[in-house]
Coordinates of C-alpha atoms in Angstrom, one line a residue:
Chain A
M18 CA 200.6 250.2 120.6
E19 CA 198.2 253.0 120.2
L20 CA 194.6 251.9 120.5
A21 CA 191.5 253.1 118.2
I22 CA 189.0 251.2 120.7
R23 CA 189.1 250.1 124.3
N24 CA 186.0 248.7 125.6
R25 CA 186.1 247.9 129.6
D26 CA 183.0 245.7 130.7
L27 CA 181.0 247.3 128.3
T28 CA 177.4 246.1 128.8
K29 CA 173.8 247.4 127.7
H30 CA 170.9 245.8 129.0
Y31 CA 167.1 246.7 127.5
G32 CA 164.9 245.4 130.3
R33 CA 166.0 242.1 130.9
T34 CA 167.2 241.3 127.7
R35 CA 171.4 241.3 127.9
A36 CA 172.1 243.2 124.5
L37 CA 175.5 243.3 125.5
E38 CA 177.3 241.9 128.5
S39 CA 180.7 242.8 129.8
L40 CA 182.6 243.0 126.5
D41 CA 186.4 243.9 127.1
L42 CA 188.2 244.4 124.0
E43 CA 191.0 246.2 122.3
V44 CA 191.7 247.3 118.8
P45 CA 194.8 249.0 117.8
R46 CA 194.9 251.5 115.0
G47 CA 195.6 251.0 111.5
V48 CA 193.7 247.6 111.3
V49 CA 190.7 246.3 110.0
F50 CA 188.4 244.7 112.8
G51 CA 186.0 242.4 111.7
C52 CA 182.9 241.8 113.9
L53 CA 181.0 238.5 113.2
G54 CA 177.9 237.1 114.5
P55 CA 174.4 236.2 113.5
N56 CA 171.6 238.6 113.9
G57 CA 170.7 239.3 117.0
A58 CA 174.2 238.7 118.3
G59 CA 174.8 242.4 119.6
K60 CA 176.9 243.7 117.1
T61 CA 174.7 246.6 116.1
T62 CA 174.3 247.3 119.9
W63 CA 178.0 247.1 120.2
I64 CA 178.8 249.5 117.3
R65 CA 175.8 252.0 118.5
S66 CA 177.5 252.1 121.5
L67 CA 180.9 252.9 120.2
V68 CA 179.5 256.1 118.1
G69 CA 177.9 257.0 121.1
L70 CA 174.1 256.8 120.2
L71 CA 173.8 254.5 123.1
R72 CA 174.6 254.9 126.6
P73 CA 176.2 251.6 128.1
T74 CA 174.4 250.2 131.1
R75 CA 177.8 249.6 132.6
G76 CA 181.2 249.8 131.8
R77 CA 183.1 252.3 129.3
A78 CA 183.9 252.6 125.6
E79 CA 186.7 254.7 124.6
V80 CA 187.8 255.5 121.2
F81 CA 191.1 257.2 120.8
G82 CA 191.5 257.3 124.7
I83 CA 188.4 259.5 124.8
D84 CA 185.2 258.4 126.7
V85 CA 182.4 258.5 124.5
T86 CA 179.8 259.0 126.7
E87 CA 181.3 261.6 128.6
R88 CA 182.4 263.5 125.4
P89 CA 180.9 262.3 122.6
N90 CA 181.3 265.0 119.9
E91 CA 185.2 264.7 120.3
V92 CA 184.8 261.2 119.3
Q93 CA 181.9 261.7 116.7
A94 CA 184.2 264.5 115.1
R95 CA 186.8 261.7 114.2
I96 CA 184.1 258.8 113.2
G97 CA 182.8 257.6 109.8
Y98 CA 179.5 256.0 110.6
L99 CA 177.5 253.8 108.6
P100 CA 174.2 252.4 110.5
G101 CA 173.1 249.1 109.6
E102 CA 169.8 250.3 108.3
F103 CA 171.2 253.5 106.3
N104 CA 168.5 256.1 105.8
A105 CA 168.4 259.6 104.2
D106 CA 165.7 262.1 102.8
D107 CA 163.7 260.7 99.8
D108 CA 163.4 264.2 98.5
L109 CA 167.1 264.8 98.2
T110 CA 169.2 263.9 95.6
A111 CA 172.7 262.0 96.6
E112 CA 174.6 264.8 95.9
E113 CA 172.5 267.1 97.7
Y114 CA 172.6 264.8 101.0
L115 CA 176.4 264.5 100.8
R116 CA 177.0 268.3 100.4
F117 CA 174.4 268.7 103.4
L118 CA 176.5 266.2 105.6
G119 CA 179.5 268.0 104.4
S120 CA 178.4 271.2 105.9
V121 CA 177.2 269.6 109.0
R122 CA 181.0 268.4 109.5
G123 CA 182.7 271.4 108.4
Q124 CA 184.4 269.8 105.7
H125 CA 186.4 272.1 103.7
D126 CA 186.4 270.0 100.8
R127 CA 183.0 269.9 99.6
D128 CA 183.3 267.7 96.4
R129 CA 185.5 265.0 98.0
F130 CA 182.5 262.5 97.7
R131 CA 182.7 262.6 93.5
S132 CA 185.6 260.4 93.6
I133 CA 184.1 257.9 95.8
A134 CA 180.8 257.9 93.9
E135 CA 182.7 257.3 90.8
R136 CA 184.5 254.2 92.4
L137 CA 181.4 252.6 93.6
E138 CA 179.4 253.8 90.4
L139 CA 176.8 255.8 92.3
D140 CA 174.6 258.5 90.4
L141 CA 174.9 261.7 92.0
G142 CA 171.7 263.3 90.7
R143 CA 169.2 261.0 91.4
R144 CA 166.8 261.4 94.2
F145 CA 167.5 259.1 97.2
G146 CA 163.7 257.9 97.4
D147 CA 163.8 256.7 93.8
L148 CA 167.4 254.8 94.5
S149 CA 167.5 250.7 94.9
H150 CA 168.6 249.3 98.0
G151 CA 172.1 248.9 96.8
N152 CA 172.1 252.2 95.5
R153 CA 171.4 253.6 98.9
Q154 CA 173.6 251.6 100.4
K155 CA 176.4 253.4 98.1
V156 CA 175.1 256.8 99.3
G157 CA 175.8 255.6 102.9
I158 CA 179.3 254.3 102.2
A159 CA 180.1 257.5 100.4
Q160 CA 178.9 259.6 103.4
A161 CA 181.1 257.4 105.8
F162 CA 184.1 257.7 103.8
M163 CA 184.0 260.8 102.5
S164 CA 185.2 263.1 105.5
E165 CA 188.5 260.6 105.6
P166 CA 188.0 260.0 109.4
E167 CA 190.3 258.6 111.4
L168 CA 188.0 255.5 112.4
L169 CA 185.5 253.9 110.0
I170 CA 182.7 252.3 112.0
L171 CA 180.4 250.5 109.4
D172 CA 177.4 248.0 110.4
E173 CA 177.0 245.3 107.6
P174 CA 178.2 247.7 105.1
T175 CA 178.2 245.5 101.9
S176 CA 174.6 244.8 102.4
G177 CA 172.9 244.8 98.9
L178 CA 175.8 245.4 97.2
D179 CA 176.8 243.5 94.0
P180 CA 179.8 241.5 93.6
L181 CA 181.7 243.9 91.6
V182 CA 181.1 246.9 94.2
Q183 CA 182.0 244.8 97.2
R184 CA 185.2 243.8 95.7
E185 CA 185.8 247.8 95.1
F186 CA 184.5 248.4 98.6
L187 CA 186.9 245.8 100.1
Q188 CA 189.7 247.6 98.3
M189 CA 188.9 251.0 99.7
L190 CA 188.6 249.3 102.8
R191 CA 192.4 248.1 102.5
E192 CA 193.5 251.9 101.1
V193 CA 192.0 253.1 104.5
R194 CA 194.3 250.9 106.5
A195 CA 197.3 251.6 104.3
E196 CA 197.1 255.0 105.2
G197 CA 196.8 254.2 108.9
R198 CA 193.6 254.6 109.8
T199 CA 191.0 252.1 111.3
V200 CA 188.4 250.2 110.0
V201 CA 185.8 248.4 112.3
L202 CA 182.8 246.4 110.5
S203 CA 180.4 244.2 111.3
S204 CA 179.1 241.2 109.2
H205 CA 177.6 238.2 109.1
V206 CA 179.0 237.4 105.7
V207 CA 182.2 235.3 106.9
S208 CA 184.0 235.5 103.6
E209 CA 184.0 239.2 103.4
V210 CA 185.5 239.4 106.9
E211 CA 188.2 237.1 106.2
A212 CA 188.8 238.6 102.8
V213 CA 189.9 242.0 104.5
A214 CA 190.2 241.7 108.4
D215 CA 193.3 241.7 110.4
A216 CA 191.7 240.7 113.7
V217 CA 188.3 239.1 114.1
G218 CA 185.7 239.4 117.3
I219 CA 182.8 236.7 117.5
L220 CA 179.6 237.8 119.5
R221 CA 177.4 235.5 120.2
E222 CA 174.1 236.3 122.6
G223 CA 175.7 239.6 123.5
R224 CA 179.0 238.2 124.8
L225 CA 182.3 238.2 123.1
V226 CA 183.2 234.6 122.4
V227 CA 186.7 235.3 121.1
A228 CA 188.7 238.2 119.5
D229 CA 192.1 237.6 118.1
A230 CA 194.4 238.1 114.9
M231 CA 193.3 236.4 111.8
E232 CA 196.4 234.4 112.0
E233 CA 196.2 233.3 115.3
L234 CA 192.5 232.4 115.0
K235 CA 193.1 230.3 112.0
G236 CA 196.6 228.6 113.9
S237 CA 194.1 227.5 116.7
A238 CA 191.7 226.1 114.5
R239 CA 190.7 222.6 114.0
R240 CA 192.7 221.3 110.8
R241 CA 191.7 218.0 108.9
I242 CA 194.4 215.9 107.8
E243 CA 194.4 212.8 106.1
L244 CA 197.7 210.5 106.1
T245 CA 198.4 207.9 104.0
F246 CA 201.2 205.2 105.4
A247 CA 203.3 202.7 103.5
E248 CA 202.5 199.8 106.1
P249 CA 199.2 199.8 108.1
P250 CA 198.9 202.9 110.1
P251 CA 200.3 203.2 113.8
A252 CA 196.9 203.4 115.4
T253 CA 197.9 203.2 119.2
V254 CA 200.7 206.0 118.5
L255 CA 198.4 208.4 116.8
Q256 CA 195.8 208.3 119.5
E257 CA 198.5 209.2 122.1
V258 CA 199.1 212.3 120.1
P259 CA 198.2 215.6 122.3
G260 CA 195.4 217.5 120.1
V261 CA 194.3 214.3 117.6
R262 CA 190.8 214.0 117.8
E263 CA 188.4 212.0 115.6
L264 CA 190.9 209.6 114.4
R265 CA 189.2 207.0 111.7
F266 CA 190.9 204.6 109.5
D267 CA 190.6 203.4 105.8
G268 CA 192.9 200.8 104.9
R269 CA 196.6 202.3 104.9
T270 CA 195.1 206.0 105.5
A271 CA 194.2 207.6 108.7
R272 CA 191.9 210.4 108.8
L273 CA 192.0 213.0 111.7
V274 CA 191.2 216.5 113.3
V275 CA 194.3 218.2 115.0
E276 CA 193.2 220.9 117.4
G277 CA 196.0 223.9 118.1
S278 CA 199.6 223.1 116.7
T279 CA 200.3 220.4 114.3
A280 CA 204.0 220.0 116.1
D281 CA 203.3 216.9 118.2
L282 CA 201.9 215.1 115.2
V283 CA 204.7 215.6 112.9
A284 CA 207.3 214.7 115.5
A285 CA 205.4 211.5 116.1
L286 CA 205.4 210.6 112.5
A287 CA 208.9 211.1 112.0
R288 CA 209.5 207.1 112.6
Y289 CA 207.2 206.0 110.1
R290 CA 207.2 206.2 106.2
V291 CA 204.1 208.6 105.2
E292 CA 203.4 208.2 101.4
D293 CA 200.9 211.2 101.3
V294 CA 199.5 214.1 103.3
V295 CA 196.6 216.0 102.5
S296 CA 195.9 219.0 104.9
H297 CA 192.9 221.3 104.5
V298 CA 193.8 224.7 105.5
P299 CA 191.5 226.1 108.1
D300 CA 189.4 229.1 107.2
L301 CA 187.1 231.6 109.2
E302 CA 184.1 230.0 108.5
E303 CA 185.5 226.8 110.6
V304 CA 186.8 228.8 113.0
F305 CA 183.5 230.4 113.4
L306 CA 181.2 227.5 113.5
H307 CA 183.6 226.1 115.8
H308 CA 183.4 228.9 118.3
Y309 CA 179.4 228.9 118.3
R310 CA 179.2 224.8 118.3
T311 CA 181.5 225.3 121.7
G312 CA 181.0 228.4 123.3
G313 CA 178.0 227.6 125.6
R314 CA 175.1 225.5 124.8
Q315 CA 174.6 223.7 121.0
D316 CA 174.2 226.1 118.5
D317 CA 174.2 225.5 114.8
G318 CA 174.5 228.9 113.8
A319 CA 171.3 228.6 111.8
D320 CA 170.9 232.7 111.3
L321 CA 174.7 232.5 109.6
Q322 CA 174.7 233.2 105.7
Q323 CA 177.3 230.8 104.5
D324 CA 178.7 230.8 101.0
P325 CA 177.8 228.1 98.8
P326 CA 180.4 225.8 98.4
Chain B
M28 CA 179.0 280.4 111.9
T29 CA 176.9 278.2 109.5
V30 CA 173.7 276.6 110.9
P31 CA 173.4 273.4 108.5
I32 CA 170.7 271.9 110.5
F33 CA 168.5 275.1 110.6
S34 CA 169.2 275.8 107.0
K35 CA 168.3 272.1 105.9
T36 CA 165.1 271.7 108.4
L37 CA 163.6 275.0 106.9
R38 CA 164.4 273.8 103.2
D39 CA 162.6 270.6 104.3
Q40 CA 159.3 272.4 104.9
R41 CA 159.3 274.7 102.0
W42 CA 156.7 273.0 100.2
A43 CA 154.8 272.3 103.4
L44 CA 155.1 276.1 104.0
V45 CA 153.6 276.8 100.4
L46 CA 151.1 274.5 100.9
W47 CA 149.8 276.1 104.4
S48 CA 150.3 279.9 102.8
L49 CA 147.7 278.7 100.4
G50 CA 145.3 277.0 102.9
I51 CA 145.4 280.3 105.2
G52 CA 145.3 282.4 102.3
A53 CA 142.3 280.8 100.7
L54 CA 140.4 280.7 104.0
L55 CA 140.6 284.3 104.5
L56 CA 139.6 285.1 100.9
V57 CA 136.6 283.0 101.2
M58 CA 135.5 284.7 104.2
A59 CA 136.1 288.0 102.7
A60 CA 133.9 287.1 100.2
L61 CA 131.3 285.5 102.5
W62 CA 131.3 288.8 105.1
P63 CA 128.9 291.2 103.2
T64 CA 126.2 288.8 103.0
V65 CA 126.8 287.9 106.8
R66 CA 126.8 291.6 107.6
D67 CA 123.5 292.3 106.1
L68 CA 122.2 289.3 107.7
I69 CA 122.5 290.3 111.4
D70 CA 120.1 292.6 112.9
A71 CA 118.7 293.1 115.9
D72 CA 116.0 290.6 115.3
L73 CA 118.0 288.0 114.6
L74 CA 120.0 288.7 117.9
A75 CA 116.9 288.5 119.9
A76 CA 115.8 285.3 118.4
L77 CA 119.2 283.3 119.1
P78 CA 120.2 281.7 122.5
E79 CA 122.2 284.1 124.9
A80 CA 124.8 281.7 125.3
L81 CA 125.4 281.2 121.7
V82 CA 125.4 285.1 121.0
E83 CA 128.4 285.5 123.9
L84 CA 130.2 282.3 122.9
F85 CA 130.6 283.5 119.3
D86 CA 130.4 287.2 119.5
I87 CA 127.7 287.2 117.1
D88 CA 126.9 291.0 118.0
D89 CA 130.4 291.9 117.1
M90 CA 129.8 290.3 113.7
V91 CA 128.6 293.4 111.9
T92 CA 132.4 295.0 112.2
G93 CA 135.2 293.4 109.7
V94 CA 137.3 292.9 112.7
G95 CA 134.6 291.1 114.9
F96 CA 133.6 288.7 112.2
L97 CA 137.1 287.8 111.2
N98 CA 137.8 287.3 115.0
T99 CA 134.4 285.1 115.3
E100 CA 134.5 283.1 111.8
V101 CA 138.3 282.7 111.4
F102 CA 140.4 283.8 114.2
S103 CA 138.8 281.6 117.0
I104 CA 139.0 278.0 115.7
L105 CA 140.2 277.5 112.2
M106 CA 143.1 279.7 111.9
P107 CA 144.4 278.7 115.3
G108 CA 143.8 275.0 114.4
L109 CA 145.8 275.6 110.9
F110 CA 148.7 277.0 113.2
I111 CA 148.4 274.4 115.8
A112 CA 148.3 271.5 113.1
Y113 CA 151.2 272.8 111.3
G114 CA 153.3 273.7 114.8
V115 CA 152.9 270.0 116.2
G116 CA 153.2 268.3 112.8
R117 CA 156.6 269.8 112.0
G118 CA 157.7 270.0 115.9
A119 CA 156.9 265.9 116.4
H120 CA 158.7 265.6 113.0
A121 CA 161.8 267.5 113.6
I122 CA 163.6 265.2 116.0
A123 CA 161.4 262.1 117.1
G124 CA 160.2 261.7 113.3
E125 CA 163.6 262.1 111.7
E126 CA 165.1 259.6 114.6
Q127 CA 162.5 256.6 113.7
D128 CA 163.0 257.4 109.9
G129 CA 166.4 256.5 110.6
T130 CA 167.6 259.7 108.7
L131 CA 168.7 261.4 111.9
E132 CA 171.1 258.5 113.0
V133 CA 174.3 260.0 110.8
V134 CA 173.7 263.4 111.6
L135 CA 173.7 262.8 115.4
V136 CA 177.3 261.1 114.9
S137 CA 178.8 264.5 114.2
R138 CA 181.1 267.1 115.5
L139 CA 177.7 269.0 116.4
S140 CA 176.2 268.5 120.0
R141 CA 172.9 267.0 120.4
S142 CA 171.4 270.3 121.7
R143 CA 173.3 272.3 119.1
I144 CA 171.1 270.1 116.7
A145 CA 168.1 270.7 118.6
L146 CA 168.3 274.0 119.0
E147 CA 168.8 274.5 115.6
K148 CA 165.7 272.5 114.8
A149 CA 163.7 274.6 117.2
A150 CA 165.0 278.0 115.5
A151 CA 163.6 276.5 112.2
L152 CA 160.3 275.7 113.6
A153 CA 159.7 279.4 115.0
V154 CA 161.2 280.6 112.0
S155 CA 158.6 278.2 109.7
L156 CA 155.8 279.5 112.0
T157 CA 156.7 283.1 111.9
V158 CA 157.0 282.8 107.9
L159 CA 153.1 281.4 108.0
G160 CA 152.1 284.6 110.6
A161 CA 153.6 286.8 108.0
V162 CA 151.5 285.0 105.4
G163 CA 148.4 285.6 107.6
F164 CA 149.1 289.1 108.1
A165 CA 149.5 289.9 104.5
F166 CA 146.2 287.9 103.6
T167 CA 144.2 289.8 106.4
L168 CA 145.0 292.9 105.0
L169 CA 144.4 291.6 101.8
A170 CA 140.9 290.0 102.4
S171 CA 139.9 293.5 104.6
S172 CA 140.8 295.7 101.2
L173 CA 138.9 293.4 98.9
A174 CA 136.3 293.1 101.0
D175 CA 136.1 296.8 102.5
M176 CA 136.4 295.2 106.1
G177 CA 138.2 298.1 107.5
I178 CA 140.9 296.3 109.3
P179 CA 144.0 298.4 110.5
A180 CA 147.5 296.9 110.1
S181 CA 148.2 297.2 113.8
Y182 CA 145.1 294.8 114.4
A183 CA 146.1 292.6 111.8
A184 CA 149.5 292.6 113.1
N185 CA 148.3 291.0 116.7
G186 CA 146.3 288.6 115.2
A187 CA 149.2 287.2 113.4
L188 CA 151.1 287.3 116.1
A189 CA 148.7 285.3 118.4
M190 CA 148.3 282.5 115.6
M191 CA 152.2 282.2 115.2
L192 CA 152.3 281.8 119.0
I193 CA 149.7 279.6 119.7
G194 CA 151.3 277.3 116.8
L195 CA 154.6 278.0 118.5
Q196 CA 153.6 277.1 122.0
H197 CA 151.7 273.6 120.7
G198 CA 154.6 273.0 118.3
A199 CA 157.6 273.3 120.9
L200 CA 155.6 271.1 123.4
A201 CA 155.2 268.2 120.4
F202 CA 159.3 269.0 119.5
A203 CA 159.9 268.7 123.1
V204 CA 158.0 265.4 124.0
G205 CA 159.6 263.9 120.9
A206 CA 163.0 265.0 121.7
A207 CA 162.9 263.7 125.1
S208 CA 161.1 260.4 123.9
G209 CA 162.0 259.8 120.5
R210 CA 158.5 258.9 119.7
R211 CA 156.4 260.9 117.1
G212 CA 153.2 259.4 118.0
L213 CA 153.8 260.4 121.9
A214 CA 154.6 263.8 120.8
V215 CA 151.6 264.7 118.5
G216 CA 149.2 262.7 121.1
V217 CA 150.6 264.7 123.8
A218 CA 150.3 268.2 122.0
A219 CA 146.9 267.3 120.4
T220 CA 145.6 266.5 123.9
V221 CA 146.9 269.7 125.0
A222 CA 145.4 271.9 122.6
V223 CA 141.8 270.2 122.9
M224 CA 141.7 270.4 126.3
G225 CA 142.8 274.0 126.2
Y226 CA 140.1 275.0 123.6
V227 CA 137.6 273.2 125.8
L228 CA 138.7 275.0 129.2
H229 CA 138.7 278.5 126.9
V230 CA 135.1 277.8 126.0
A231 CA 134.1 276.3 129.2
G232 CA 135.3 279.6 130.7
V233 CA 133.2 281.7 128.8
L234 CA 129.9 279.7 129.3
V235 CA 130.4 278.6 133.0
D236 CA 131.0 281.2 135.7
G237 CA 132.9 279.1 138.0
L238 CA 135.4 278.2 135.6
E239 CA 136.4 281.9 134.6
A240 CA 139.3 282.3 136.9
W241 CA 141.0 279.0 135.3
Q242 CA 140.3 280.1 131.6
P243 CA 143.7 282.5 131.6
L244 CA 145.9 279.1 131.8
S245 CA 144.1 278.0 128.6
P246 CA 146.8 278.8 125.6
F247 CA 143.6 279.7 123.6
T248 CA 142.3 282.3 126.0
Q249 CA 145.9 283.6 126.3
A250 CA 146.0 284.0 122.5
I251 CA 142.6 284.9 121.6
A252 CA 141.1 286.5 124.4
A253 CA 141.7 289.9 123.3
G254 CA 140.3 289.8 119.7
P255 CA 142.7 288.4 118.7
L256 CA 142.4 291.1 116.0
S257 CA 143.2 294.2 118.3
D258 CA 145.2 297.2 119.2
T259 CA 146.5 295.7 122.6
V260 CA 149.3 293.3 122.7
P261 CA 148.2 291.0 125.8
L262 CA 150.3 289.6 128.6
G263 CA 149.0 286.2 127.2
F264 CA 151.1 286.2 124.2
A265 CA 154.4 286.4 126.8
W266 CA 152.8 283.6 128.3
L267 CA 152.8 281.4 125.1
A268 CA 156.3 282.6 124.0
L269 CA 157.5 281.5 127.6
A270 CA 156.2 278.2 127.6
A271 CA 157.7 277.5 124.0
V272 CA 161.0 278.2 125.4
V273 CA 160.5 276.3 128.9
F274 CA 159.5 273.3 126.8
V275 CA 162.3 273.4 124.4
V276 CA 164.9 273.8 127.1
A277 CA 163.1 271.3 129.4
A278 CA 163.6 268.7 127.0
L279 CA 167.4 269.3 126.5
P280 CA 169.0 267.3 129.0
R281 CA 167.1 264.1 128.4
F282 CA 167.5 264.4 124.7
T283 CA 171.3 264.7 125.1
R284 CA 171.8 261.8 127.7
R285 CA 169.1 259.2 126.2
D286 CA 169.7 256.4 123.8
A287 CA 169.2 257.4 120.2
A288 CA 166.0 255.4 118.8
A289 CA 166.7 252.8 116.0
S290 CA 164.8 253.0 113.1

């Protein structure tokens, strides 16, 4: 498996602030990797270390096997980067700005940004200073995509985008992946990462709490199940099934939570007549909140933006 | 070889250059209009009535010639001040300013090394000050011919070169402090302090005998002691240019290794 990113003990301290602590992570090529965490969890510090804007206090960040600190420009030439606080010159039009960046990057096809601008419905003729926040973000996305880089590193890319443009943007990410290129994006919007990411890392107070493939994460998550029996529920049997938690009874119905695999529960139920099973497929948000609640001290993830139910 | 950062940095300055050129032109033309009056005012009686230190400091006895008048009234404080203000402003903005605005972030993540980016920006600073110097040269000759001041082209060229160099030296200092620290305010502060100290040392060197030996350390002395409108190219010019180069080169290792400032 070829790696796009490899972090070993990656650490960044600012004085006594531990912005990033001993991060070990591998991201293979050709995937979309989503980094989740509330504001201040270390997402931006991690991303700015990856693109060579920050020097790690300790540890290594490799991109395509190249140490970013030792040979930044070799790495940077292969990256499309969207900063969390993207800004461009107020007095340049979007087109002038993108042309300038094309020349900085030695891009031969100087007009490649046009098709991206069209997809995002960005007016290239307006001055950057006159654009709304959402339209400025589109300029940022266009500059990151236009060089068709092998690796896209995007810090909160959908901030300020309206829902239609967000959908188009997620579609662009899927196309990038289909071409075998790699995307790393950070977000505090769980649903957006869930919609597009193959693998997810969760940062909390500078530490990587978990990083795994999306399916693995969801598979290991807590699953709420409602079982309705034909006769009174076998309480003692259910209590002894490994992984079963929060068991409650309501007449012939048992409500419970399973952590990890449901295989033991299914085997235990084989001897009973179960009339109805209602299972809630865990979503990434539950996974996320679970890791935030159990990863160290209690934390309700108050900074986390949750979608309305 | 293309120089995208150089071209863009110059382009960013085009309106500032136009405005500063108008300012330089206006200053020289207004002074040219005043000169006949001043020339007729100064005579032996006036010189005798003024304190000797004042006459010495402002070279008032020279003001009856066009060269002396412009040296005293324009090229000692006002014109150096304009060039220093321009150089320091653009120098501090070049890296630290753009970094703090967040506009440099994406440019830094590119195939271009930080040294290359810094050198292209430093070159743009030098070129923009050279443009202002050329404007100063042209307006000096125009003022001279309009008011019949009789300033030779070689004198005007040396005067313009002195202004360009004193602007470049302070601009390079602001550039270097900004590149090394990522802080625009610090860059402006350090360069402005050096400018004020340099001026004070220059003036004190004229007035206080004990300080005369230290005077050549002042960038003002290096730039204007010979006139600056004169027919000689003083050694001080070389010191100004050397200092500018040393400032920029000294800042490169720090700029290439430090964290980029977050906007």
